[in-house]
Amino acid sequence: MSRRVALSVVAGVVLLGGAGAFVLARAGEQSPASAHSTARYSAPDGNRDGSLVFVTDVTESSGVKSVKVLAWPQQSSLAEKRPTAEDMAAAETAVCKPAGQDTLRCTYTVRVTDADAKSSPRGTWYVAVLVTGKDGTTTLNTEAADFTVR
């Protein structure tokens, strides 16, 4: 192998190694993400309260600072503008538990009384979720899951 070819091979290995390190570093800087989100709504029945249970898996390489959850009806003012990060600041926080490397399973549960159900708009509702990483990065999904109020 000539010296020029050997130098080209070494330069290529160094370049590819640098690119690989960049990709790995970049992967560590990705925004937080939620996945596999589900919402289950149970209406009150007789003397028994109903509930809304929202579950999502959250990944964030820096760690998770908070997961905020907001349920909103399709037939509302939020339907036109969608919830914003500012709207989510006052939202309630989900409870998160480890579910694997860099992954948390986050659950939000709220009791639904008969009075709540009677005053709630009928139809499709969406669940918005705002994930904030310990490094300050955020991801907002305004339609992480949906459910129907009848």
PDB file of N, CA, C and O in Angstrom, residues 43-72:
ATOM      1  N   ALA A  43     -66.899   7.642  32.722  1.00  0.00           N
ATOM      2  CA  ALA A  43     -67.913   8.571  33.221  1.00  0.00           C
ATOM      3  C   ALA A  43     -68.390   8.134  34.600  1.00  0.00           C
ATOM      4  O   ALA A  43     -68.340   6.940  34.927  1.00  0.00           O
ATOM      5  N   PRO A  44     -68.834   9.077  35.403  1.00  0.00           N
ATOM      6  CA  PRO A  44     -69.418   8.716  36.697  1.00  0.00           C
ATOM      7  C   PRO A  44     -70.629   7.807  36.476  1.00  0.00           C
ATOM      8  O   PRO A  44     -71.327   7.924  35.473  1.00  0.00           O
ATOM      9  N   ASP A  45     -70.865   6.919  37.431  1.00  0.00           N
ATOM     10  CA  ASP A  45     -71.980   5.984  37.302  1.00  0.00           C
ATOM     11  C   ASP A  45     -72.628   5.815  38.668  1.00  0.00           C
ATOM     12  O   ASP A  45     -72.007   5.267  39.584  1.00  0.00           O
ATOM     13  N   GLY A  46     -73.839   6.318  38.787  1.00  0.00           N
ATOM     14  CA  GLY A  46     -74.536   6.229  40.079  1.00  0.00           C
ATOM     15  C   GLY A  46     -73.789   7.025  41.138  1.00  0.00           C
ATOM     16  O   GLY A  46     -73.548   8.211  40.977  1.00  0.00           O
ATOM     17  N   ASN A  47     -73.424   6.367  42.234  1.00  0.00           N
ATOM     18  CA  ASN A  47     -72.695   7.022  43.319  1.00  0.00           C
ATOM     19  C   ASN A  47     -71.181   6.965  43.125  1.00  0.00           C
ATOM     20  O   ASN A  47     -70.435   7.430  43.985  1.00  0.00           O
ATOM     21  N   ARG A  48     -70.736   6.363  42.033  1.00  0.00           N
ATOM     22  CA  ARG A  48     -69.296   6.202  41.790  1.00  0.00           C
ATOM     23  C   ARG A  48     -68.792   7.312  40.878  1.00  0.00           C
ATOM     24  O   ARG A  48     -69.379   7.582  39.830  1.00  0.00           O
ATOM     25  N   ASP A  49     -67.691   7.970  41.304  1.00  0.00           N
ATOM     26  CA  ASP A  49     -67.049   8.979  40.456  1.00  0.00           C
ATOM     27  C   ASP A  49     -66.394   8.312  39.259  1.00  0.00           C
ATOM     28  O   ASP A  49     -66.037   7.128  39.305  1.00  0.00           O
ATOM     29  N   GLY A  50     -66.218   9.069  38.204  1.00  0.00           N
ATOM     30  CA  GLY A  50     -65.491   8.603  37.042  1.00  0.00           C
ATOM     31  C   GLY A  50     -64.044   9.045  37.147  1.00  0.00           C
ATOM     32  O   GLY A  50     -63.603   9.553  38.183  1.00  0.00           O
ATOM     33  N   SER A  51     -63.298   8.871  36.045  1.00  0.00           N
ATOM     34  CA  SER A  51     -61.897   9.281  36.058  1.00  0.00           C
ATOM     35  C   SER A  51     -61.382   9.481  34.641  1.00  0.00           C
ATOM     36  O   SER A  51     -61.967   8.996  33.673  1.00  0.00           O
ATOM     37  N   LEU A  52     -60.287  10.191  34.574  1.00  0.00           N
ATOM     38  CA  LEU A  52     -59.493  10.299  33.358  1.00  0.00           C
ATOM     39  C   LEU A  52     -58.096   9.852  33.736  1.00  0.00           C
ATOM     40  O   LEU A  52     -57.510  10.372  34.690  1.00  0.00           O
ATOM     41  N   VAL A  53     -57.593   8.864  33.005  1.00  0.00           N
ATOM     42  CA  VAL A  53     -56.244   8.368  33.229  1.00  0.00           C
ATOM     43  C   VAL A  53     -55.459   8.519  31.930  1.00  0.00           C
ATOM     44  O   VAL A  53     -55.868   7.990  30.893  1.00  0.00           O
ATOM     45  N   PHE A  54     -54.369   9.264  31.993  1.00  0.00           N
ATOM     46  CA  PHE A  54     -53.483   9.474  30.845  1.00  0.00           C
ATOM     47  C   PHE A  54     -52.130   8.871  31.190  1.00  0.00           C
ATOM     48  O   PHE A  54     -51.590   9.118  32.269  1.00  0.00           O
ATOM     49  N   VAL A  55     -51.580   8.069  30.267  1.00  0.00           N
ATOM     50  CA  VAL A  55     -50.283   7.427  30.471  1.00  0.00           C
ATOM     51  C   VAL A  55     -49.422   7.675  29.237  1.00  0.00           C
ATOM     52  O   VAL A  55     -49.899   7.562  28.105  1.00  0.00           O
ATOM     53  N   THR A  56     -48.153   8.018  29.460  1.00  0.00           N
ATOM     54  CA  THR A  56     -47.218   8.206  28.357  1.00  0.00           C
ATOM     55  C   THR A  56     -45.817   7.787  28.786  1.00  0.00           C
ATOM     56  O   THR A  56     -45.478   7.867  29.968  1.00  0.00           O
ATOM     57  N   ASP A  57     -45.033   7.324  27.835  1.00  0.00           N
ATOM     58  CA  ASP A  57     -43.630   7.009  28.084  1.00  0.00           C
ATOM     59  C   ASP A  57     -42.801   8.201  27.633  1.00  0.00           C
ATOM     60  O   ASP A  57     -42.959   8.682  26.500  1.00  0.00           O
ATOM     61  N   VAL A  58     -41.925   8.676  28.500  1.00  0.00           N
ATOM     62  CA  VAL A  58     -41.129   9.868  28.229  1.00  0.00           C
ATOM     63  C   VAL A  58     -39.651   9.490  28.209  1.00  0.00           C
ATOM     64  O   VAL A  58     -39.173   8.788  29.105  1.00  0.00           O
ATOM     65  N   THR A  59     -38.947   9.968  27.183  1.00  0.00           N
ATOM     66  CA  THR A  59     -37.501   9.767  27.120  1.00  0.00           C
ATOM     67  C   THR A  59     -36.814  11.121  27.038  1.00  0.00           C
ATOM     68  O   THR A  59     -37.283  12.031  26.352  1.00  0.00           O
ATOM     69  N   GLU A  60     -35.719  11.228  27.772  1.00  0.00           N
ATOM     70  CA  GLU A  60     -34.916  12.454  27.780  1.00  0.00           C
ATOM     71  C   GLU A  60     -33.559  12.083  28.351  1.00  0.00           C
ATOM     72  O   GLU A  60     -33.460  11.645  29.489  1.00  0.00           O
ATOM     73  N   SER A  61     -32.522  12.266  27.551  1.00  0.00           N
ATOM     74  CA  SER A  61     -31.186  11.852  27.974  1.00  0.00           C
ATOM     75  C   SER A  61     -30.664  12.654  29.158  1.00  0.00           C
ATOM     76  O   SER A  61     -29.886  12.144  29.956  1.00  0.00           O
ATOM     77  N   SER A  62     -31.094  13.893  29.324  1.00  0.00           N
ATOM     78  CA  SER A  62     -30.609  14.714  30.440  1.00  0.00           C
ATOM     79  C   SER A  62     -31.401  14.471  31.723  1.00  0.00           C
ATOM     80  O   SER A  62     -31.044  14.969  32.777  1.00  0.00           O
ATOM     81  N   GLY A  63     -32.490  13.738  31.610  1.00  0.00           N
ATOM     82  CA  GLY A  63     -33.387  13.536  32.736  1.00  0.00           C
ATOM     83  C   GLY A  63     -34.618  14.411  32.574  1.00  0.00           C
ATOM     84  O   GLY A  63     -34.601  15.392  31.834  1.00  0.00           O
ATOM     85  N   VAL A  64     -35.692  14.073  33.242  1.00  0.00           N
ATOM     86  CA  VAL A  64     -36.955  14.786  33.112  1.00  0.00           C
ATOM     87  C   VAL A  64     -37.184  15.666  34.332  1.00  0.00           C
ATOM     88  O   VAL A  64     -37.117  15.200  35.463  1.00  0.00           O
ATOM     89  N   LYS A  65     -37.437  16.930  34.063  1.00  0.00           N
ATOM     90  CA  LYS A  65     -37.752  17.879  35.136  1.00  0.00           C
ATOM     91  C   LYS A  65     -39.241  17.829  35.467  1.00  0.00           C
ATOM     92  O   LYS A  65     -39.632  17.784  36.621  1.00  0.00           O
ATOM     93  N   SER A  66     -40.092  17.855  34.410  1.00  0.00           N
ATOM     94  CA  SER A  66     -41.537  17.808  34.652  1.00  0.00           C
ATOM     95  C   SER A  66     -42.277  17.334  33.410  1.00  0.00           C
ATOM     96  O   SER A  66     -41.783  17.455  32.290  1.00  0.00           O
ATOM     97  N   VAL A  67     -43.467  16.794  33.666  1.00  0.00           N
ATOM     98  CA  VAL A  67     -44.391  16.402  32.603  1.00  0.00           C
ATOM     99  C   VAL A  67     -45.743  16.997  32.993  1.00  0.00           C
ATOM    100  O   VAL A  67     -46.354  16.601  33.977  1.00  0.00           O
ATOM    101  N   LYS A  68     -46.189  17.983  32.216  1.00  0.00           N
ATOM    102  CA  LYS A  68     -47.455  18.675  32.470  1.00  0.00           C
ATOM    103  C   LYS A  68     -48.516  18.137  31.516  1.00  0.00           C
ATOM    104  O   LYS A  68     -48.234  17.863  30.341  1.00  0.00           O
ATOM    105  N   VAL A  69     -49.749  18.028  32.030  1.00  0.00           N
ATOM    106  CA  VAL A  69     -50.840  17.426  31.270  1.00  0.00           C
ATOM    107  C   VAL A  69     -52.063  18.345  31.317  1.00  0.00           C
ATOM    108  O   VAL A  69     -52.400  18.874  32.374  1.00  0.00           O
ATOM    109  N   LEU A  70     -52.711  18.506  30.160  1.00  0.00           N
ATOM    110  CA  LEU A  70     -53.917  19.324  30.069  1.00  0.00           C
ATOM    111  C   LEU A  70     -54.898  18.662  29.106  1.00  0.00           C
ATOM    112  O   LEU A  70     -54.566  18.436  27.939  1.00  0.00           O
ATOM    113  N   ALA A  71     -56.097  18.339  29.600  1.00  0.00           N
ATOM    114  CA  ALA A  71     -57.159  17.807  28.736  1.00  0.00           C
ATOM    115  C   ALA A  71     -57.987  18.985  28.243  1.00  0.00           C
ATOM    116  O   ALA A  71     -58.330  19.877  29.023  1.00  0.00           O
ATOM    117  N   TRP A  72     -58.285  18.980  26.941  1.00  0.00           N
ATOM    118  CA  TRP A  72     -59.056  20.086  26.374  1.00  0.00           C
ATOM    119  C   TRP A  72     -60.032  19.571  25.316  1.00  0.00           C
ATOM    120  O   TRP A  72     -59.728  18.671  24.565  1.00  0.00           O
TER     121      TRP A  72
END
